[in-house]
Amino acid sequence: MQGGATEKATLQYHQKHYDLAFFSVRMDRPVHILSFNDGVKRSDQVFELGRDEKSFLRISHGVVKILNPNLLERYHYMHVHSADPHPDYGIGGPLIDFGGKIMGMVNGNTSGSFIPSSILVKCLHLWRKFGCIPRPQLGMKFWSIKFVDIALAENILCKCNIDDGLIVKEVSYGSPAEKLGILVGDVINCFNGERISTTVELENMLLSKCEDENNSLNSEVNVKLDVFHIRKSRWSDRTLTVKVSDDNEVVATGVSYPFGDGTP
């Protein structure tokens, strides 16, 4: 805390998938309500804030990047380029814009990653509404066509006439998606009638669906998909019935690479 002060905090809730925790802290002075910038875009300039072990404020500057997630990352992460790769301050601090609005929260799982404010705000609303953060678990991992290697993007365009959407990178064994014939390498460009181009957009849509439909933990929700099956070269409509949970989503590793070795 400011001035090196410390205060006991009580854990109210921990959402495992987002690794996001809410604490209550007793304060002796009024707290300024922060404002959020939920329109984080590629190339936005941001400041990363944190406090070192002596509670001194530390700041680094960087530029927002949007990348496909690696094996260690959730697909709701965004990234900051040129921020200090080995900061001498703790994780969990805010990213702010030039106006002081919060653009995200630093995530310590991988270097330079952060959770964008659009997801943080939705999580806060859900927690206030339900006392938890419910999330549909699709049983799949994705890559955005927007952010794949240009050679792979050209290959997909030539073979499938598709230049937008999400590539299915992994499908959980025995999941509803697998049972409906969705395979690694298939492309999904529409979820519940909404065009989706990035994994962050997908995550926002899933959270909004839970909020709009009042889905509770361990309930089920239907998610309608427009799927291009690359092995059959045709489109189909699929409706996934998936569980709602606030636990970690574990997805089995895919083993097939329809666009060539080393591609999703």
PDB file of C-alpha atoms in Angstrom:
ATOM      1  CA  MET A   1       0.000   0.000   0.000  1.00  0.00           C
ATOM      2  CA  GLN A   2       0.983   3.649  -0.345  1.00  0.00           C
ATOM      3  CA  GLY A   3       3.669   4.841   2.051  1.00  0.00           C
ATOM      4  CA  GLY A   4       4.749   1.317   2.911  1.00  0.00           C
ATOM      5  CA  ALA A   5       1.622   0.683   4.984  1.00  0.00           C
ATOM      6  CA  THR A   6       0.171  -2.814   5.194  1.00  0.00           C
ATOM      7  CA  GLU A   7      -3.341  -3.984   5.947  1.00  0.00           C
ATOM      8  CA  LYS A   8      -4.837  -7.409   6.494  1.00  0.00           C
ATOM      9  CA  ALA A   9      -6.966  -8.579   3.551  1.00  0.00           C
ATOM     10  CA  THR A  10      -9.640 -11.265   3.505  1.00  0.00           C
ATOM     11  CA  LEU A  11     -10.079 -13.461   0.447  1.00  0.00           C
ATOM     12  CA  GLN A  12     -13.660 -13.259  -0.814  1.00  0.00           C
ATOM     13  CA  TYR A  13     -13.440 -15.332  -3.984  1.00  0.00           C
ATOM     14  CA  HIS A  14     -10.898 -16.895  -6.340  1.00  0.00           C
ATOM     15  CA  GLN A  15     -11.729 -17.740  -9.965  1.00  0.00           C
ATOM     16  CA  LYS A  16      -9.320 -20.479 -10.978  1.00  0.00           C
ATOM     17  CA  HIS A  17      -9.542 -20.202 -14.760  1.00  0.00           C
ATOM     18  CA  TYR A  18      -8.697 -16.494 -14.765  1.00  0.00           C
ATOM     19  CA  ASP A  19      -6.541 -16.783 -11.632  1.00  0.00           C
ATOM     20  CA  LEU A  20      -8.450 -13.729 -10.457  1.00  0.00           C
ATOM     21  CA  ALA A  21      -9.005 -13.081  -6.742  1.00  0.00           C
ATOM     22  CA  PHE A  22     -11.205 -10.610  -4.880  1.00  0.00           C
ATOM     23  CA  PHE A  23     -10.176  -9.384  -1.431  1.00  0.00           C
ATOM     24  CA  SER A  24     -11.817  -7.149   1.139  1.00  0.00           C
ATOM     25  CA  VAL A  25      -9.596  -4.610   2.894  1.00  0.00           C
ATOM     26  CA  ARG A  26     -10.565  -2.209   5.653  1.00  0.00           C
ATOM     27  CA  MET A  27      -9.719   1.374   4.716  1.00  0.00           C
ATOM     28  CA  ASP A  28      -9.567   4.427   6.982  1.00  0.00           C
ATOM     29  CA  ARG A  29      -9.951   6.913   4.151  1.00  0.00           C
ATOM     30  CA  PRO A  30     -12.213   7.247   1.094  1.00  0.00           C
ATOM     31  CA  VAL A  31     -11.197   5.162  -1.920  1.00  0.00           C
ATOM     32  CA  HIS A  32     -11.104   6.726  -5.369  1.00  0.00           C
ATOM     33  CA  ILE A  33     -13.248   4.742  -7.819  1.00  0.00           C
ATOM     34  CA  LEU A  34     -11.157   3.906 -10.859  1.00  0.00           C
ATOM     35  CA  SER A  35     -12.344   4.131 -14.453  1.00  0.00           C
ATOM     36  CA  PHE A  36     -11.702   1.555 -17.155  1.00  0.00           C
ATOM     37  CA  ASN A  37     -10.797   1.732 -20.819  1.00  0.00           C
ATOM     38  CA  ASP A  38     -12.341  -1.438 -22.223  1.00  0.00           C
ATOM     39  CA  GLY A  39     -11.372  -0.673 -25.820  1.00  0.00           C
ATOM     40  CA  VAL A  40      -7.796  -2.005 -25.669  1.00  0.00           C
ATOM     41  CA  LYS A  41      -6.349  -2.307 -29.168  1.00  0.00           C
ATOM     42  CA  ARG A  42      -3.126  -3.427 -30.777  1.00  0.00           C
ATOM     43  CA  SER A  43      -0.391  -0.751 -30.716  1.00  0.00           C
ATOM     44  CA  ASP A  44      -1.986   1.177 -27.831  1.00  0.00           C
ATOM     45  CA  GLN A  45       0.660   2.691 -25.558  1.00  0.00           C
ATOM     46  CA  VAL A  46       0.339   1.700 -21.909  1.00  0.00           C
ATOM     47  CA  PHE A  47       2.073   2.103 -18.569  1.00  0.00           C
ATOM     48  CA  GLU A  48       2.599  -0.922 -16.339  1.00  0.00           C
ATOM     49  CA  LEU A  49       2.431  -0.112 -12.620  1.00  0.00           C
ATOM     50  CA  GLY A  50       3.628  -2.089  -9.640  1.00  0.00           C
ATOM     51  CA  ARG A  51       5.265  -1.798  -6.234  1.00  0.00           C
ATOM     52  CA  ASP A  52       8.589  -3.284  -5.219  1.00  0.00           C
ATOM     53  CA  GLU A  53       9.346  -5.042  -1.940  1.00  0.00           C
ATOM     54  CA  LYS A  54       9.654  -1.651  -0.207  1.00  0.00           C
ATOM     55  CA  SER A  55       6.283  -0.513  -1.610  1.00  0.00           C
ATOM     56  CA  PHE A  56       7.898   2.058  -3.912  1.00  0.00           C
ATOM     57  CA  LEU A  57       5.886   2.704  -7.062  1.00  0.00           C
ATOM     58  CA  ARG A  58       7.517   1.378 -10.248  1.00  0.00           C
ATOM     59  CA  ILE A  59       6.433   2.182 -13.794  1.00  0.00           C
ATOM     60  CA  SER A  60       7.423   0.809 -17.191  1.00  0.00           C
ATOM     61  CA  HIS A  61       6.165   1.733 -20.649  1.00  0.00           C
ATOM     62  CA  GLY A  62       5.106  -0.575 -23.464  1.00  0.00           C
ATOM     63  CA  VAL A  63       2.914  -1.163 -26.507  1.00  0.00           C
ATOM     64  CA  VAL A  64      -0.012  -3.587 -26.679  1.00  0.00           C
ATOM     65  CA  LYS A  65       0.412  -6.687 -28.834  1.00  0.00           C
ATOM     66  CA  ILE A  66      -2.197  -9.310 -29.687  1.00  0.00           C
ATOM     67  CA  LEU A  67      -0.780 -12.793 -30.181  1.00  0.00           C
ATOM     68  CA  ASN A  68      -2.098 -16.312 -30.356  1.00  0.00           C
ATOM     69  CA  PRO A  69      -1.624 -18.039 -26.978  1.00  0.00           C
ATOM     70  CA  ASN A  70       1.233 -20.439 -26.364  1.00  0.00           C
ATOM     71  CA  LEU A  71       0.903 -23.688 -24.403  1.00  0.00           C
ATOM     72  CA  LEU A  72       1.200 -21.893 -21.047  1.00  0.00           C
ATOM     73  CA  GLU A  73      -1.352 -19.170 -21.742  1.00  0.00           C
ATOM     74  CA  ARG A  74      -5.108 -18.791 -21.565  1.00  0.00           C
ATOM     75  CA  TYR A  75      -6.666 -17.391 -24.688  1.00  0.00           C
ATOM     76  CA  HIS A  76      -7.984 -14.284 -22.934  1.00  0.00           C
ATOM     77  CA  TYR A  77      -4.441 -12.896 -22.538  1.00  0.00           C
ATOM     78  CA  MET A  78      -3.091  -9.887 -24.383  1.00  0.00           C
ATOM     79  CA  HIS A  79       0.548  -8.774 -24.300  1.00  0.00           C
ATOM     80  CA  VAL A  80       2.761  -5.735 -23.786  1.00  0.00           C
ATOM     81  CA  HIS A  81       5.901  -5.268 -25.867  1.00  0.00           C
ATOM     82  CA  SER A  82       8.948  -3.463 -24.403  1.00  0.00           C
ATOM     83  CA  ALA A  83       7.683  -3.429 -20.837  1.00  0.00           C
ATOM     84  CA  ASP A  84      10.453  -4.506 -18.466  1.00  0.00           C
ATOM     85  CA  PRO A  85      10.812  -8.292 -19.055  1.00  0.00           C
ATOM     86  CA  HIS A  86      12.225  -8.757 -15.548  1.00  0.00           C
ATOM     87  CA  PRO A  87      10.427  -6.171 -13.401  1.00  0.00           C
ATOM     88  CA  ASP A  88      11.513  -5.566  -9.830  1.00  0.00           C
ATOM     89  CA  TYR A  89       7.916  -5.260  -8.682  1.00  0.00           C
ATOM     90  CA  GLY A  90       5.093  -7.674  -7.954  1.00  0.00           C
ATOM     91  CA  ILE A  91       2.520  -8.984 -10.420  1.00  0.00           C
ATOM     92  CA  GLY A  92      -1.162  -8.089 -10.454  1.00  0.00           C
ATOM     93  CA  GLY A  93      -0.684  -4.360 -10.972  1.00  0.00           C
ATOM     94  CA  PRO A  94      -2.694  -2.283 -13.438  1.00  0.00           C
ATOM     95  CA  LEU A  95      -1.959  -1.244 -16.991  1.00  0.00           C
ATOM     96  CA  ILE A  96      -3.132   2.317 -17.593  1.00  0.00           C
ATOM     97  CA  ASP A  97      -3.444   4.620 -20.588  1.00  0.00           C
ATOM     98  CA  PHE A  98      -2.279   8.240 -20.800  1.00  0.00           C
ATOM     99  CA  GLY A  99      -5.529   9.354 -19.171  1.00  0.00           C
ATOM    100  CA  GLY A 100      -5.059   7.099 -16.164  1.00  0.00           C
ATOM    101  CA  LYS A 101      -7.825   4.678 -17.142  1.00  0.00           C
ATOM    102  CA  ILE A 102      -7.211   0.999 -16.442  1.00  0.00           C
ATOM    103  CA  MET A 103      -6.624  -1.060 -19.592  1.00  0.00           C
ATOM    104  CA  GLY A 104      -5.839  -4.377 -17.927  1.00  0.00           C
ATOM    105  CA  MET A 105      -4.162  -6.268 -15.107  1.00  0.00           C
ATOM    106  CA  VAL A 106      -0.656  -7.683 -15.319  1.00  0.00           C
ATOM    107  CA  ASN A 107      -0.578 -11.471 -15.305  1.00  0.00           C
ATOM    108  CA  GLY A 108       2.468 -13.262 -13.934  1.00  0.00           C
ATOM    109  CA  ASN A 109       2.041 -16.601 -15.700  1.00  0.00           C
ATOM    110  CA  THR A 110       4.003 -15.554 -18.781  1.00  0.00           C
ATOM    111  CA  SER A 111       6.229 -12.548 -19.433  1.00  0.00           C
ATOM    112  CA  GLY A 112       4.406  -9.485 -20.763  1.00  0.00           C
ATOM    113  CA  SER A 113       0.896 -10.952 -20.565  1.00  0.00           C
ATOM    114  CA  PHE A 114      -2.132  -9.180 -19.111  1.00  0.00           C
ATOM    115  CA  ILE A 115      -5.892  -9.607 -18.778  1.00  0.00           C
ATOM    116  CA  PRO A 116      -7.710  -6.840 -20.710  1.00  0.00           C
ATOM    117  CA  SER A 117     -10.094  -4.577 -18.821  1.00  0.00           C
ATOM    118  CA  SER A 118     -13.134  -5.692 -20.849  1.00  0.00           C
ATOM    119  CA  ILE A 119     -12.823  -9.144 -19.270  1.00  0.00           C
ATOM    120  CA  LEU A 120     -12.021  -7.745 -15.816  1.00  0.00           C
ATOM    121  CA  VAL A 121     -15.176  -5.599 -15.858  1.00  0.00           C
ATOM    122  CA  LYS A 122     -17.349  -8.540 -16.939  1.00  0.00           C
ATOM    123  CA  CYS A 123     -15.833 -10.711 -14.209  1.00  0.00           C
ATOM    124  CA  LEU A 124     -16.562  -8.020 -11.621  1.00  0.00           C
ATOM    125  CA  HIS A 125     -20.188  -7.728 -12.761  1.00  0.00           C
ATOM    126  CA  LEU A 126     -20.662 -11.502 -12.648  1.00  0.00           C
ATOM    127  CA  TRP A 127     -19.135 -11.787  -9.176  1.00  0.00           C
ATOM    128  CA  ARG A 128     -21.372  -9.019  -7.850  1.00  0.00           C
ATOM    129  CA  LYS A 129     -24.416 -10.640  -9.449  1.00  0.00           C
ATOM    130  CA  PHE A 130     -23.811 -14.320  -8.667  1.00  0.00           C
ATOM    131  CA  GLY A 131     -21.092 -14.375  -6.013  1.00  0.00           C
ATOM    132  CA  CYS A 132     -18.950 -16.288  -8.526  1.00  0.00           C
ATOM    133  CA  ILE A 133     -17.738 -16.003 -12.126  1.00  0.00           C
ATOM    134  CA  PRO A 134     -19.477 -18.687 -14.217  1.00  0.00           C
ATOM    135  CA  ARG A 135     -17.979 -19.510 -17.593  1.00  0.00           C
ATOM    136  CA  PRO A 136     -19.040 -21.987 -20.326  1.00  0.00           C
ATOM    137  CA  GLN A 137     -16.307 -24.555 -20.982  1.00  0.00           C
ATOM    138  CA  LEU A 138     -16.224 -25.327 -24.699  1.00  0.00           C
ATOM    139  CA  GLY A 139     -13.564 -28.029 -24.444  1.00  0.00           C
ATOM    140  CA  MET A 140     -11.505 -26.443 -27.226  1.00  0.00           C
ATOM    141  CA  LYS A 141      -8.537 -24.125 -27.712  1.00  0.00           C
ATOM    142  CA  PHE A 142      -8.221 -21.725 -30.618  1.00  0.00           C
ATOM    143  CA  TRP A 143      -5.896 -19.614 -32.696  1.00  0.00           C
ATOM    144  CA  SER A 144      -7.081 -16.498 -34.475  1.00  0.00           C
ATOM    145  CA  ILE A 145      -6.523 -16.463 -38.227  1.00  0.00           C
ATOM    146  CA  LYS A 146      -5.665 -12.760 -37.823  1.00  0.00           C
ATOM    147  CA  PHE A 147      -2.500 -13.564 -35.899  1.00  0.00           C
ATOM    148  CA  VAL A 148      -1.126 -16.714 -37.538  1.00  0.00           C
ATOM    149  CA  ASP A 149       1.922 -16.721 -39.784  1.00  0.00           C
ATOM    150  CA  ILE A 150       1.143 -15.071 -43.123  1.00  0.00           C
ATOM    151  CA  ALA A 151       2.049 -18.256 -45.030  1.00  0.00           C
ATOM    152  CA  LEU A 152      -0.480 -20.263 -43.001  1.00  0.00           C
ATOM    153  CA  ALA A 153      -3.119 -17.557 -43.445  1.00  0.00           C
ATOM    154  CA  GLU A 154      -2.574 -17.705 -47.217  1.00  0.00           C
ATOM    155  CA  ASN A 155      -2.809 -21.511 -47.144  1.00  0.00           C
ATOM    156  CA  ILE A 156      -6.155 -21.337 -45.328  1.00  0.00           C
ATOM    157  CA  LEU A 157      -7.439 -18.695 -47.745  1.00  0.00           C
ATOM    158  CA  CYS A 158      -6.460 -20.746 -50.800  1.00  0.00           C
ATOM    159  CA  LYS A 159      -7.783 -24.072 -49.492  1.00  0.00           C
ATOM    160  CA  CYS A 160     -10.898 -22.859 -47.677  1.00  0.00           C
ATOM    161  CA  ASN A 161     -11.617 -19.338 -48.968  1.00  0.00           C
ATOM    162  CA  ILE A 162     -11.606 -18.140 -45.341  1.00  0.00           C
ATOM    163  CA  ASP A 163      -9.700 -15.120 -44.044  1.00  0.00           C
ATOM    164  CA  ASP A 164     -11.318 -14.618 -40.632  1.00  0.00           C
ATOM    165  CA  GLY A 165     -12.383 -16.691 -37.637  1.00  0.00           C
ATOM    166  CA  LEU A 166     -10.819 -19.075 -35.127  1.00  0.00           C
ATOM    167  CA  ILE A 167      -8.830 -22.201 -35.954  1.00  0.00           C
ATOM    168  CA  VAL A 168      -9.539 -25.124 -33.633  1.00  0.00           C
ATOM    169  CA  LYS A 169      -6.140 -25.874 -32.138  1.00  0.00           C
ATOM    170  CA  GLU A 170      -7.139 -28.525 -29.577  1.00  0.00           C
ATOM    171  CA  VAL A 171     -10.283 -30.540 -28.805  1.00  0.00           C
ATOM    172  CA  SER A 172     -10.815 -32.342 -25.513  1.00  0.00           C
ATOM    173  CA  TYR A 173     -11.220 -36.096 -25.789  1.00  0.00           C
ATOM    174  CA  GLY A 174     -14.845 -37.066 -25.186  1.00  0.00           C
ATOM    175  CA  SER A 175     -16.042 -33.453 -25.169  1.00  0.00           C
ATOM    176  CA  PRO A 176     -19.334 -32.355 -26.784  1.00  0.00           C
ATOM    177  CA  ALA A 177     -17.290 -30.698 -29.545  1.00  0.00           C
ATOM    178  CA  GLU A 178     -15.530 -33.961 -30.403  1.00  0.00           C
ATOM    179  CA  LYS A 179     -18.813 -35.889 -30.328  1.00  0.00           C
ATOM    180  CA  LEU A 180     -20.280 -33.421 -32.835  1.00  0.00           C
ATOM    181  CA  GLY A 181     -17.382 -34.012 -35.229  1.00  0.00           C
ATOM    182  CA  ILE A 182     -15.366 -30.843 -34.631  1.00  0.00           C
ATOM    183  CA  LEU A 183     -11.712 -31.631 -35.260  1.00  0.00           C
ATOM    184  CA  VAL A 184      -8.348 -29.935 -34.896  1.00  0.00           C
ATOM    185  CA  GLY A 185      -7.870 -27.580 -37.848  1.00  0.00           C
ATOM    186  CA  ASP A 186     -11.550 -26.825 -38.396  1.00  0.00           C
ATOM    187  CA  VAL A 187     -12.473 -23.136 -38.499  1.00  0.00           C
ATOM    188  CA  ILE A 188     -15.263 -21.483 -36.495  1.00  0.00           C
ATOM    189  CA  ASN A 189     -16.225 -17.970 -37.516  1.00  0.00           C
ATOM    190  CA  CYS A 190     -19.549 -17.476 -35.761  1.00  0.00           C
ATOM    191  CA  PHE A 191     -20.665 -18.121 -32.165  1.00  0.00           C
ATOM    192  CA  ASN A 192     -24.364 -17.648 -31.355  1.00  0.00           C
ATOM    193  CA  GLY A 193     -24.793 -15.629 -34.531  1.00  0.00           C
ATOM    194  CA  GLU A 194     -21.926 -13.285 -33.647  1.00  0.00           C
ATOM    195  CA  ARG A 195     -18.837 -13.038 -35.833  1.00  0.00           C
ATOM    196  CA  ILE A 196     -15.735 -13.712 -33.757  1.00  0.00           C
ATOM    197  CA  SER A 197     -12.224 -12.847 -34.963  1.00  0.00           C
ATOM    198  CA  THR A 198     -10.086 -13.155 -31.826  1.00  0.00           C
ATOM    199  CA  THR A 199      -9.960 -15.306 -28.721  1.00  0.00           C
ATOM    200  CA  VAL A 200     -10.447 -12.245 -26.502  1.00  0.00           C
ATOM    201  CA  GLU A 201     -13.696 -11.496 -28.361  1.00  0.00           C
ATOM    202  CA  LEU A 202     -14.754 -15.104 -27.765  1.00  0.00           C
ATOM    203  CA  GLU A 203     -14.049 -14.882 -24.042  1.00  0.00           C
ATOM    204  CA  ASN A 204     -16.069 -11.672 -23.748  1.00  0.00           C
ATOM    205  CA  MET A 205     -18.968 -13.307 -25.588  1.00  0.00           C
ATOM    206  CA  LEU A 206     -18.952 -16.359 -23.290  1.00  0.00           C
ATOM    207  CA  LEU A 207     -19.016 -14.195 -20.162  1.00  0.00           C
ATOM    208  CA  SER A 208     -21.781 -11.989 -21.580  1.00  0.00           C
ATOM    209  CA  LYS A 209     -23.870 -15.072 -22.321  1.00  0.00           C
ATOM    210  CA  CYS A 210     -23.642 -16.204 -18.696  1.00  0.00           C
ATOM    211  CA  GLU A 211     -24.619 -12.750 -17.451  1.00  0.00           C
ATOM    212  CA  ASP A 212     -27.521 -12.330 -19.892  1.00  0.00           C
ATOM    213  CA  GLU A 213     -28.981 -15.801 -19.289  1.00  0.00           C
ATOM    214  CA  ASN A 214     -28.331 -15.963 -15.524  1.00  0.00           C
ATOM    215  CA  ASN A 215     -26.383 -19.204 -15.861  1.00  0.00           C
ATOM    216  CA  SER A 216     -25.301 -20.643 -12.513  1.00  0.00           C
ATOM    217  CA  LEU A 217     -22.447 -23.013 -11.755  1.00  0.00           C
ATOM    218  CA  ASN A 218     -22.910 -26.612 -12.942  1.00  0.00           C
ATOM    219  CA  SER A 219     -25.760 -25.603 -15.253  1.00  0.00           C
ATOM    220  CA  GLU A 220     -25.666 -26.209 -19.008  1.00  0.00           C
ATOM    221  CA  VAL A 221     -25.760 -23.723 -21.839  1.00  0.00           C
ATOM    222  CA  ASN A 222     -26.168 -24.053 -25.603  1.00  0.00           C
ATOM    223  CA  VAL A 223     -23.620 -22.418 -27.889  1.00  0.00           C
ATOM    224  CA  LYS A 224     -24.378 -22.338 -31.619  1.00  0.00           C
ATOM    225  CA  LEU A 225     -21.391 -22.552 -33.971  1.00  0.00           C
ATOM    226  CA  ASP A 226     -20.776 -22.073 -37.698  1.00  0.00           C
ATOM    227  CA  VAL A 227     -18.025 -24.601 -38.445  1.00  0.00           C
ATOM    228  CA  PHE A 228     -15.960 -25.148 -41.575  1.00  0.00           C
ATOM    229  CA  HIS A 229     -14.796 -28.783 -41.647  1.00  0.00           C
ATOM    230  CA  ILE A 230     -11.533 -28.577 -43.543  1.00  0.00           C
ATOM    231  CA  ARG A 231     -11.349 -32.334 -44.249  1.00  0.00           C
ATOM    232  CA  LYS A 232     -14.766 -32.254 -45.927  1.00  0.00           C
ATOM    233  CA  SER A 233     -14.472 -28.698 -47.316  1.00  0.00           C
ATOM    234  CA  ARG A 234     -17.958 -27.733 -46.185  1.00  0.00           C
ATOM    235  CA  TRP A 235     -19.764 -25.605 -43.615  1.00  0.00           C
ATOM    236  CA  SER A 236     -22.160 -26.901 -40.979  1.00  0.00           C
ATOM    237  CA  ASP A 237     -24.162 -25.595 -38.026  1.00  0.00           C
ATOM    238  CA  ARG A 238     -23.445 -27.205 -34.666  1.00  0.00           C
ATOM    239  CA  THR A 239     -24.977 -26.603 -31.240  1.00  0.00           C
ATOM    240  CA  LEU A 240     -22.762 -27.426 -28.276  1.00  0.00           C
ATOM    241  CA  THR A 241     -24.360 -28.141 -24.921  1.00  0.00           C
ATOM    242  CA  VAL A 242     -21.594 -27.403 -22.432  1.00  0.00           C
ATOM    243  CA  LYS A 243     -21.264 -27.075 -18.675  1.00  0.00           C
ATOM    244  CA  VAL A 244     -20.835 -23.800 -16.837  1.00  0.00           C
ATOM    245  CA  SER A 245     -18.020 -23.756 -14.280  1.00  0.00           C
ATOM    246  CA  ASP A 246     -15.613 -21.466 -12.465  1.00  0.00           C
ATOM    247  CA  ASP A 247     -12.890 -24.117 -12.367  1.00  0.00           C
ATOM    248  CA  ASN A 248      -9.824 -24.419 -14.594  1.00  0.00           C
ATOM    249  CA  GLU A 249     -10.658 -25.558 -18.101  1.00  0.00           C
ATOM    250  CA  VAL A 250      -8.369 -28.425 -19.104  1.00  0.00           C
ATOM    251  CA  VAL A 251      -8.212 -29.223 -22.818  1.00  0.00           C
ATOM    252  CA  ALA A 252      -6.430 -32.288 -24.195  1.00  0.00           C
ATOM    253  CA  THR A 253      -3.593 -31.711 -26.653  1.00  0.00           C
ATOM    254  CA  GLY A 254      -4.427 -32.035 -30.332  1.00  0.00           C
ATOM    255  CA  VAL A 255      -2.330 -34.352 -32.484  1.00  0.00           C
ATOM    256  CA  SER A 256      -3.410 -33.616 -36.069  1.00  0.00           C
ATOM    257  CA  TYR A 257      -2.044 -30.831 -38.259  1.00  0.00           C
ATOM    258  CA  PRO A 258      -4.215 -30.477 -41.385  1.00  0.00           C
ATOM    259  CA  PHE A 259      -2.350 -27.433 -42.747  1.00  0.00           C
ATOM    260  CA  GLY A 260       1.092 -29.002 -42.440  1.00  0.00           C
ATOM    261  CA  ASP A 261       3.446 -30.084 -39.656  1.00  0.00           C
ATOM    262  CA  GLY A 262       3.724 -27.637 -36.796  1.00  0.00           C
ATOM    263  CA  THR A 263       0.505 -25.768 -37.573  1.00  0.00           C
ATOM    264  CA  PRO A 264      -2.664 -26.037 -35.481  1.00  0.00           C
TER     265      PRO A 264
END
